[in-house]
PDB file of C-alpha atoms in Angstrom:
ATOM      1  CA  ALA A   1      25.735 -10.052  27.437  1.00  0.00           C
ATOM      2  CA  LYS A   2      23.973  -7.414  25.361  1.00  0.00           C
ATOM      3  CA  GLY A   3      20.949  -7.103  27.652  1.00  0.00           C
ATOM      4  CA  SER A   4      19.613  -3.821  28.899  1.00  0.00           C
ATOM      5  CA  GLN A   5      20.666  -2.690  32.365  1.00  0.00           C
ATOM      6  CA  GLU A   6      17.492  -0.739  33.046  1.00  0.00           C
ATOM      7  CA  GLN A   7      13.873  -0.711  31.974  1.00  0.00           C
ATOM      8  CA  VAL A   8      13.304   1.845  29.205  1.00  0.00           C
ATOM      9  CA  PHE A   9       9.513   1.877  29.224  1.00  0.00           C
ATOM     10  CA  ASP A  10       7.451   2.542  32.321  1.00  0.00           C
ATOM     11  CA  SER A  11       5.517  -0.623  33.208  1.00  0.00           C
ATOM     12  CA  LEU A  12       2.376   1.320  34.205  1.00  0.00           C
ATOM     13  CA  MET A  13       2.363   3.101  30.849  1.00  0.00           C
ATOM     14  CA  ILE A  14       2.777  -0.230  29.043  1.00  0.00           C
ATOM     15  CA  ARG A  15      -0.127  -1.704  31.019  1.00  0.00           C
ATOM     16  CA  SER A  16      -2.271   1.334  30.206  1.00  0.00           C
ATOM     17  CA  LEU A  17      -1.458   1.199  26.491  1.00  0.00           C
ATOM     18  CA  THR A  18      -1.978  -2.551  26.153  1.00  0.00           C
ATOM     19  CA  ALA A  19      -5.379  -2.214  27.824  1.00  0.00           C
ATOM     20  CA  ASN A  20      -6.431  -0.213  24.746  1.00  0.00           C
ATOM     21  CA  CYS A  21      -5.102  -2.719  22.198  1.00  0.00           C
ATOM     22  CA  LYS A  22      -7.656  -4.028  19.750  1.00  0.00           C
ATOM     23  CA  PRO A  23      -7.676  -7.192  17.679  1.00  0.00           C
ATOM     24  CA  PRO A  24      -7.372  -6.691  13.922  1.00  0.00           C
ATOM     25  CA  LEU A  25     -10.566  -5.886  12.041  1.00  0.00           C
ATOM     26  CA  TRP A  26      -9.529  -8.083   9.124  1.00  0.00           C
ATOM     27  CA  GLU A  27      -7.177 -11.028   8.506  1.00  0.00           C
ATOM     28  CA  GLY A  28      -6.024 -12.391   5.199  1.00  0.00           C
ATOM     29  CA  ASP A  29      -3.304 -12.125   2.605  1.00  0.00           C
ATOM     30  CA  LEU A  30      -2.272 -10.075  -0.375  1.00  0.00           C
ATOM     31  CA  ILE A  31      -2.518 -12.013  -3.624  1.00  0.00           C
ATOM     32  CA  CYS A  32      -1.790 -11.235  -7.245  1.00  0.00           C
ATOM     33  CA  GLU A  33      -4.235 -12.354  -9.929  1.00  0.00           C
ATOM     34  CA  SER A  34      -3.601 -11.460 -13.577  1.00  0.00           C
ATOM     35  CA  GLY A  35      -1.107  -8.777 -12.552  1.00  0.00           C
ATOM     36  CA  THR A  36      -3.477  -7.108 -10.079  1.00  0.00           C
ATOM     37  CA  TRP A  37      -2.863  -7.205  -6.341  1.00  0.00           C
ATOM     38  CA  ARG A  38      -5.815  -7.525  -3.977  1.00  0.00           C
ATOM     39  CA  PHE A  39      -6.698  -8.329  -0.391  1.00  0.00           C
ATOM     40  CA  ALA A  40      -8.000 -11.866   0.094  1.00  0.00           C
ATOM     41  CA  ASP A  41      -9.856 -13.028   3.213  1.00  0.00           C
ATOM     42  CA  ARG A  42      -8.011 -15.768   5.084  1.00  0.00           C
ATOM     43  CA  PRO A  43      -8.547 -16.429   8.790  1.00  0.00           C
ATOM     44  CA  ASN A  44      -5.206 -16.281  10.638  1.00  0.00           C
ATOM     45  CA  GLY A  45      -3.503 -15.075   7.445  1.00  0.00           C
ATOM     46  CA  PRO A  46      -0.178 -13.237   7.550  1.00  0.00           C
ATOM     47  CA  LEU A  47      -1.816  -9.860   6.816  1.00  0.00           C
ATOM     48  CA  LYS A  48      -3.790  -8.079   9.517  1.00  0.00           C
ATOM     49  CA  LEU A  49      -5.589  -4.746   9.166  1.00  0.00           C
ATOM     50  CA  TRP A  50      -6.826  -2.374  11.856  1.00  0.00           C
ATOM     51  CA  LEU A  51      -8.943  -0.353   9.433  1.00  0.00           C
ATOM     52  CA  ARG A  52     -11.921  -1.020   7.208  1.00  0.00           C
ATOM     53  CA  LEU A  53     -11.529  -1.365   3.458  1.00  0.00           C
ATOM     54  CA  ASP A  54     -13.891   0.652   1.273  1.00  0.00           C
ATOM     55  CA  HIS A  55     -16.490  -0.702  -1.183  1.00  0.00           C
ATOM     56  CA  ARG A  56     -13.688  -1.257  -3.765  1.00  0.00           C
ATOM     57  CA  ASN A  57     -11.713  -3.333  -1.243  1.00  0.00           C
ATOM     58  CA  LYS A  58      -9.171  -0.498  -0.885  1.00  0.00           C
ATOM     59  CA  PRO A  59      -7.795   1.194   2.249  1.00  0.00           C
ATOM     60  CA  PRO A  60      -9.149   4.671   2.990  1.00  0.00           C
ATOM     61  CA  VAL A  61      -7.167   7.623   1.645  1.00  0.00           C
ATOM     62  CA  GLY A  62      -4.731   8.887   4.275  1.00  0.00           C
ATOM     63  CA  LYS A  63      -1.125   9.560   5.096  1.00  0.00           C
ATOM     64  CA  TYR A  64       0.706   6.315   5.873  1.00  0.00           C
ATOM     65  CA  ALA A  65       4.191   5.131   6.855  1.00  0.00           C
ATOM     66  CA  PHE A  66       5.585   1.592   6.890  1.00  0.00           C
ATOM     67  CA  GLY A  67       8.569  -0.057   8.527  1.00  0.00           C
ATOM     68  CA  ALA A  68      10.041  -3.419   7.577  1.00  0.00           C
ATOM     69  CA  ASP A  69      12.246  -5.771   9.563  1.00  0.00           C
ATOM     70  CA  VAL A  70      13.563  -8.312   7.080  1.00  0.00           C
ATOM     71  CA  ALA A  71      14.632 -11.866   7.944  1.00  0.00           C
ATOM     72  CA  THR A  72      16.366 -14.449   5.751  1.00  0.00           C
ATOM     73  CA  GLY A  73      13.225 -16.446   4.959  1.00  0.00           C
ATOM     74  CA  SER A  74      14.639 -19.635   6.482  1.00  0.00           C
ATOM     75  CA  GLY A  75      11.629 -20.072   8.777  1.00  0.00           C
ATOM     76  CA  ALA A  76      13.449 -19.126  11.992  1.00  0.00           C
ATOM     77  CA  THR A  77      12.097 -15.580  12.381  1.00  0.00           C
ATOM     78  CA  ASN A  78       9.442 -13.495  10.695  1.00  0.00           C
ATOM     79  CA  SER A  79       9.962 -10.817   8.107  1.00  0.00           C
ATOM     80  CA  VAL A  80       7.527  -8.131   9.198  1.00  0.00           C
ATOM     81  CA  ILE A  81       6.120  -4.968   7.719  1.00  0.00           C
ATOM     82  CA  ALA A  82       4.025  -2.738   9.959  1.00  0.00           C
ATOM     83  CA  GLY A  83       2.054   0.284   8.839  1.00  0.00           C
ATOM     84  CA  ALA A  84       0.657   3.264  10.678  1.00  0.00           C
ATOM     85  CA  ASN A  85      -1.498   6.265  10.023  1.00  0.00           C
ATOM     86  CA  ALA A  86       1.223   8.948   9.886  1.00  0.00           C
ATOM     87  CA  VAL A  87      -1.128  11.595  11.314  1.00  0.00           C
ATOM     88  CA  THR A  88      -2.643   9.734  14.282  1.00  0.00           C
ATOM     89  CA  GLY A  89       0.113   7.152  14.885  1.00  0.00           C
ATOM     90  CA  GLU A  90      -2.456   4.348  14.940  1.00  0.00           C
ATOM     91  CA  LYS A  91      -1.346   0.971  13.659  1.00  0.00           C
ATOM     92  CA  VAL A  92      -3.208   0.031  10.481  1.00  0.00           C
ATOM     93  CA  LEU A  93      -1.372  -3.019   9.158  1.00  0.00           C
ATOM     94  CA  GLU A  94       0.920  -5.907   9.991  1.00  0.00           C
ATOM     95  CA  TYR A  95       2.254  -8.547   7.632  1.00  0.00           C
ATOM     96  CA  ALA A  96       4.431 -11.315   9.104  1.00  0.00           C
ATOM     97  CA  ARG A  97       5.902 -14.441   7.513  1.00  0.00           C
ATOM     98  CA  ALA A  98       8.956 -16.525   8.340  1.00  0.00           C
ATOM     99  CA  ASP A  99       9.189 -18.345   5.003  1.00  0.00           C
ATOM    100  CA  ILE A 100       9.616 -15.475   2.544  1.00  0.00           C
ATOM    101  CA  GLU A 101      13.026 -14.549   1.129  1.00  0.00           C
ATOM    102  CA  PRO A 102      14.064 -10.862   1.222  1.00  0.00           C
ATOM    103  CA  THR A 103      13.662 -10.187  -2.515  1.00  0.00           C
ATOM    104  CA  LEU A 104      10.233 -11.845  -2.616  1.00  0.00           C
ATOM    105  CA  PHE A 105       9.275  -9.930   0.521  1.00  0.00           C
ATOM    106  CA  ALA A 106      10.167  -6.687  -1.318  1.00  0.00           C
ATOM    107  CA  GLU A 107       8.040  -7.795  -4.283  1.00  0.00           C
ATOM    108  CA  LEU A 108       5.097  -8.131  -1.902  1.00  0.00           C
ATOM    109  CA  ALA A 109       5.859  -5.054   0.229  1.00  0.00           C
ATOM    110  CA  VAL A 110       5.932  -2.613  -2.694  1.00  0.00           C
ATOM    111  CA  PRO A 111       2.397  -3.308  -3.998  1.00  0.00           C
ATOM    112  CA  LEU A 112       1.131  -3.516  -0.422  1.00  0.00           C
ATOM    113  CA  VAL A 113       2.475  -0.046   0.422  1.00  0.00           C
ATOM    114  CA  GLU A 114       1.257   1.277  -2.949  1.00  0.00           C
ATOM    115  CA  MET A 115      -2.327   0.378  -1.950  1.00  0.00           C
ATOM    116  CA  PHE A 116      -2.192   2.902   0.910  1.00  0.00           C
ATOM    117  CA  THR A 117      -2.334   6.320  -0.745  1.00  0.00           C
ATOM    118  CA  ASP A 118      -2.828   9.937   0.247  1.00  0.00           C
ATOM    119  CA  GLY A 119      -5.175  12.463  -1.362  1.00  0.00           C
ATOM    120  CA  ALA A 120      -2.705  13.068  -4.214  1.00  0.00           C
ATOM    121  CA  GLY A 121      -2.427   9.336  -4.957  1.00  0.00           C
ATOM    122  CA  GLU A 122       1.066   9.062  -3.446  1.00  0.00           C
ATOM    123  CA  PRO A 123       1.805   5.788  -1.639  1.00  0.00           C
ATOM    124  CA  GLY A 124       2.940   5.568   1.960  1.00  0.00           C
ATOM    125  CA  LEU A 125       6.545   6.046   3.015  1.00  0.00           C
ATOM    126  CA  LEU A 126       8.577   2.832   3.339  1.00  0.00           C
ATOM    127  CA  CYS A 127      11.564   2.336   5.636  1.00  0.00           C
ATOM    128  CA  TRP A 128      13.490  -0.860   6.297  1.00  0.00           C
ATOM    129  CA  GLU A 129      16.299  -1.993   8.541  1.00  0.00           C
ATOM    130  CA  THR A 130      19.349  -2.127   6.263  1.00  0.00           C
ATOM    131  CA  PRO A 131      21.869  -4.560   7.771  1.00  0.00           C
ATOM    132  CA  GLY A 132      21.831  -8.207   6.714  1.00  0.00           C
ATOM    133  CA  PRO A 133      18.859  -9.335   4.625  1.00  0.00           C
ATOM    134  CA  GLY A 134      17.565  -5.757   4.586  1.00  0.00           C
ATOM    135  CA  GLN A 135      20.223  -4.986   1.966  1.00  0.00           C
ATOM    136  CA  MET A 136      18.711  -7.462  -0.504  1.00  0.00           C
ATOM    137  CA  PHE A 137      15.217  -6.221   0.321  1.00  0.00           C
ATOM    138  CA  GLY A 138      16.188  -2.582  -0.237  1.00  0.00           C
ATOM    139  CA  ARG A 139      18.004  -3.300  -3.484  1.00  0.00           C
ATOM    140  CA  ARG A 140      14.897  -5.050  -4.834  1.00  0.00           C
ATOM    141  CA  VAL A 141      12.567  -2.238  -3.681  1.00  0.00           C
ATOM    142  CA  ILE A 142      14.679   0.215  -5.675  1.00  0.00           C
ATOM    143  CA  GLU A 143      14.888  -2.142  -8.701  1.00  0.00           C
ATOM    144  CA  LEU A 144      11.085  -2.233  -8.692  1.00  0.00           C
ATOM    145  CA  GLY A 145      11.074   1.554  -9.100  1.00  0.00           C
ATOM    146  CA  PHE A 146       9.518   2.370  -5.748  1.00  0.00           C
ATOM    147  CA  ARG A 147      10.741   5.777  -4.621  1.00  0.00           C
ATOM    148  CA  ARG A 148       8.688   6.757  -1.542  1.00  0.00           C
ATOM    149  CA  ILE A 149      11.431   5.532   0.770  1.00  0.00           C
ATOM    150  CA  TYR A 150      13.086   6.798   3.904  1.00  0.00           C
ATOM    151  CA  PHE A 151      16.606   8.171   3.490  1.00  0.00           C
ATOM    152  CA  ARG A 152      18.979   8.543   6.403  1.00  0.00           C
ATOM    153  CA  THR A 153      19.894  11.970   7.678  1.00  0.00           C
ATOM    154  CA  THR A 154      23.092  13.209   9.241  1.00  0.00           C
ATOM    155  CA  ASP A 155      23.332  12.801  12.992  1.00  0.00           C
ATOM    156  CA  ASN A 156      23.226  16.552  13.663  1.00  0.00           C
ATOM    157  CA  PRO A 157      19.785  17.197  15.241  1.00  0.00           C
ATOM    158  CA  LEU A 158      20.153  20.948  14.715  1.00  0.00           C
ATOM    159  CA  ASN A 159      20.773  20.556  10.997  1.00  0.00           C
ATOM    160  CA  PRO A 160      19.679  17.107   9.763  1.00  0.00           C
ATOM    161  CA  VAL A 161      20.686  16.721   6.126  1.00  0.00           C
ATOM    162  CA  ARG A 162      19.236  13.954   3.967  1.00  0.00           C
ATOM    163  CA  GLN A 163      21.843  11.482   2.783  1.00  0.00           C
ATOM    164  CA  ASN A 164      21.560   9.361  -0.358  1.00  0.00           C
ATOM    165  CA  VAL A 165      21.438   6.160   1.708  1.00  0.00           C
ATOM    166  CA  PRO A 166      18.009   4.515   1.914  1.00  0.00           C
ATOM    167  CA  GLY A 167      16.780   2.595   4.937  1.00  0.00           C
ATOM    168  CA  TRP A 168      17.494   2.688   8.657  1.00  0.00           C
ATOM    169  CA  ASN A 169      20.774   1.475  10.105  1.00  0.00           C
ATOM    170  CA  ASN A 170      20.310  -0.326  13.409  1.00  0.00           C
ATOM    171  CA  GLN A 171      23.622   0.671  14.980  1.00  0.00           C
ATOM    172  CA  PRO A 172      23.543   0.923  18.805  1.00  0.00           C
ATOM    173  CA  ALA A 173      23.338   4.746  18.808  1.00  0.00           C
ATOM    174  CA  SER A 174      20.497   4.672  16.239  1.00  0.00           C
ATOM    175  CA  LYS A 175      18.607   2.036  18.222  1.00  0.00           C
ATOM    176  CA  LEU A 176      18.959   3.992  21.450  1.00  0.00           C
ATOM    177  CA  GLU A 177      17.774   7.198  19.781  1.00  0.00           C
ATOM    178  CA  LEU A 178      14.771   5.396  18.274  1.00  0.00           C
ATOM    179  CA  ILE A 179      13.782   3.708  21.528  1.00  0.00           C
ATOM    180  CA  LEU A 180      14.140   6.886  23.570  1.00  0.00           C
ATOM    181  CA  SER A 181      12.110   8.855  20.999  1.00  0.00           C
ATOM    182  CA  TYR A 182       9.458   6.145  21.028  1.00  0.00           C
ATOM    183  CA  ARG A 183       9.331   6.253  24.799  1.00  0.00           C
TER     184      ARG A 183
END
């Protein structure tokens, strides 16, 4: 069995944090019309936002980061992209669908992330889990010319050096480090 032997997160802290959870402010989808991507209202849609769009139907300028967990698109599990305000850590976005293939998911993720820009017009940072279908997703992201992506660093915490390998590798040591940092 691969199960955890001990509880990583304190149950009282979890209860405290979930008490402050808020429902999304907006639900819908991202659609492309005549080559232009836009947010479209759709109750219970796959896209949820925890921020208000401006008068042009655009997200507010800010510093954003996005993480994607890519599934095969067979309908068994969701492919998910989640976004956060990189300054405050607040969740701003979630997109989840079980019926979208990895390359099509990349073709949706890139324009979605590009809509969330900073003061210089740079899009948010995108990271994805690389094993399995994440490889196809990442290859397509790069083919599309998107370059604001997370690159792995060496494991030396005293001297982390950026590698030329995009995405996050979910090896056991990486997972443990992520979970403990998150805690």
